[in-house]
């Protein structure tokens, strides 16, 4: 989806950065969905559901949709239902730290019907993935805290 920056038509500087990182830029969600096997949704919370539903409308059977948005469990379930209804698999991948600190090795807490497949595909990436089960939107229980 279009953001405030770096959307078609792309600047030469942005296109060059993409080529240097082995990224193929496309001009639309339709074009992306036709090429990809795994799609990551990383948008602002306010647009997470409409973007997720747009992705779900174009999902191909077996496609993996990975939601890394900081939206609510209810929002995650809405998107997951739409993805699964159209034949895709959904992953709610919660970043458990700052990418600026961990880089690609940021720990992930993942749930959804596609979480195990996602973890298997990324097992050599260096990113630790903790599985939380098939229910999207499941949040990690705190392992701390004293009773007050």
Coordinates of C-alpha atoms in Angstrom, one line a residue:
X1 CA 0.0 0.0 0.0
X2 CA 1.1 3.6 -0.6
X3 CA 2.8 5.3 2.3
X4 CA 3.9 8.9 2.6
X5 CA 7.3 8.2 1.1
X6 CA 8.9 5.7 -1.3
X7 CA 5.9 4.8 -3.3
X8 CA 5.6 4.6 -7.1
X9 CA 7.1 6.3 -9.0
X10 CA 10.2 5.4 -7.0
X11 CA 13.2 7.8 -7.0
X12 CA 16.4 6.5 -8.6
X13 CA 18.1 6.6 -5.2
X14 CA 15.4 4.4 -3.6
X15 CA 15.4 2.1 -6.7
X16 CA 19.2 1.8 -6.4
X17 CA 19.0 0.9 -2.7
X18 CA 16.5 -1.8 -3.6
X19 CA 18.6 -3.2 -6.4
X20 CA 21.7 -3.2 -4.0
X21 CA 19.6 -5.3 -1.5
X22 CA 18.3 -7.7 -4.2
X23 CA 14.8 -6.3 -3.8
X24 CA 12.4 -6.2 -6.8
X25 CA 10.2 -3.2 -6.5
X26 CA 6.7 -3.4 -7.9
X27 CA 4.1 -0.7 -8.6
X28 CA 1.0 -2.1 -6.9
X29 CA -0.3 -4.6 -4.3
X30 CA -1.7 -6.7 -7.2
X31 CA 1.8 -7.0 -8.7
X32 CA 3.3 -7.9 -5.4
X33 CA 0.7 -10.6 -4.6
X34 CA 1.2 -12.1 -8.1
X35 CA 4.9 -12.6 -7.4
X36 CA 5.3 -13.4 -3.7
X37 CA 5.0 -16.6 -1.7
X38 CA 5.4 -14.8 1.6
X39 CA 4.1 -11.3 2.2
X40 CA 4.9 -9.1 5.3
X41 CA 2.4 -6.5 6.4
X42 CA 4.3 -3.7 8.4
X43 CA 2.1 -0.6 8.4
X44 CA 0.8 1.8 11.0
X45 CA -1.8 0.5 13.4
X46 CA -4.6 2.6 11.9
X47 CA -4.3 0.9 8.5
X48 CA -3.4 -2.7 9.6
X49 CA -6.9 -4.1 9.1
X50 CA -7.7 -2.5 5.8
X51 CA -4.3 -3.3 4.4
X52 CA -4.6 -6.9 5.8
X53 CA -8.0 -7.3 4.1
X54 CA -6.6 -6.0 0.8
X55 CA -3.9 -8.5 1.0
X56 CA -6.4 -11.3 1.9
X57 CA -8.5 -10.4 -1.1
X58 CA -5.5 -11.2 -3.4
X59 CA -3.9 -14.1 -1.5
X60 CA -3.2 -17.2 -3.4
X61 CA -3.7 -20.7 -1.9
X62 CA -0.8 -21.6 0.3
X63 CA 0.6 -18.1 0.5
X64 CA 2.0 -17.1 3.8
X65 CA 0.9 -13.7 5.2
X66 CA 3.0 -12.4 8.1
X67 CA 1.6 -9.5 10.1
X68 CA 4.2 -7.7 12.2
X69 CA 1.9 -4.8 13.0
X70 CA 1.4 -3.6 16.5
X71 CA -2.4 -3.9 16.2
X72 CA -4.8 -5.5 18.7
X73 CA -5.5 -9.2 19.0
X74 CA -9.0 -8.5 17.6
X75 CA -7.5 -6.8 14.5
X76 CA -5.1 -9.7 14.0
X77 CA -8.0 -12.2 14.1
X78 CA -10.0 -10.2 11.6
X79 CA -7.1 -10.2 9.1
X80 CA -6.3 -13.9 9.8
X81 CA -9.9 -14.9 9.2
X82 CA -9.9 -13.1 5.8
X83 CA -6.5 -14.6 4.8
X84 CA -7.5 -18.2 5.8
X85 CA -11.0 -17.8 4.1
X86 CA -9.1 -17.2 0.8
X87 CA -6.7 -20.1 1.1
X88 CA -3.7 -18.4 2.7
X89 CA -1.9 -19.0 6.0
X90 CA -1.6 -16.3 8.6
X91 CA 1.2 -15.5 11.0
X92 CA 1.0 -12.9 13.8
X93 CA 4.7 -12.2 14.3
X94 CA 5.3 -9.9 17.3
X95 CA 8.7 -8.3 17.5
X96 CA 10.1 -8.9 21.0
X97 CA 12.7 -6.2 20.8
X98 CA 14.0 -3.3 18.8
X99 CA 15.1 -3.9 15.3
X100 CA 17.6 -1.0 15.8
X101 CA 19.3 -3.1 18.5
X102 CA 18.8 -6.7 17.2
X103 CA 18.7 -6.2 13.5
X104 CA 17.5 -9.3 11.6
X105 CA 18.0 -11.4 14.8
X106 CA 15.1 -9.7 16.6
X107 CA 13.2 -12.3 18.6
X108 CA 9.7 -13.1 17.3
X109 CA 6.7 -14.4 19.2
X110 CA 4.5 -16.0 16.5
X111 CA 1.0 -17.4 16.4
X112 CA -1.5 -18.3 13.7
X113 CA -2.1 -21.3 11.5
X114 CA 1.1 -20.5 9.5
X115 CA 3.4 -19.9 12.4
X116 CA 5.1 -23.2 12.4
X117 CA 5.7 -23.0 8.7
X118 CA 7.1 -19.5 9.1
X119 CA 9.4 -20.6 11.9
X120 CA 10.7 -23.5 9.7
X121 CA 11.3 -21.1 6.7
X122 CA 13.3 -18.7 8.9
X123 CA 15.1 -21.3 11.1
X124 CA 18.5 -20.4 9.5
X125 CA 18.0 -16.6 9.7
X126 CA 19.3 -16.1 13.2
X127 CA 16.0 -14.8 14.4
X128 CA 14.7 -16.8 17.4
X129 CA 11.0 -17.6 16.9
X130 CA 8.9 -18.7 19.8
X131 CA 5.6 -20.4 18.8
X132 CA 2.4 -19.5 20.6
X133 CA 0.0 -21.8 18.9
X134 CA -2.5 -21.6 16.1
X135 CA -4.7 -18.7 17.5
X136 CA -3.6 -15.4 16.0
X137 CA -3.5 -12.4 18.4
X138 CA -2.3 -14.5 21.3
X139 CA 0.0 -12.4 23.5
X140 CA 2.9 -13.6 25.5
X141 CA 2.3 -14.0 29.1
X142 CA 4.6 -12.0 31.3
X143 CA 7.1 -14.1 33.2
X144 CA 7.7 -11.6 35.9
X145 CA 6.0 -9.4 38.3
X146 CA 5.1 -9.6 42.0
X147 CA 1.6 -9.5 43.4
X148 CA 0.8 -6.1 44.9

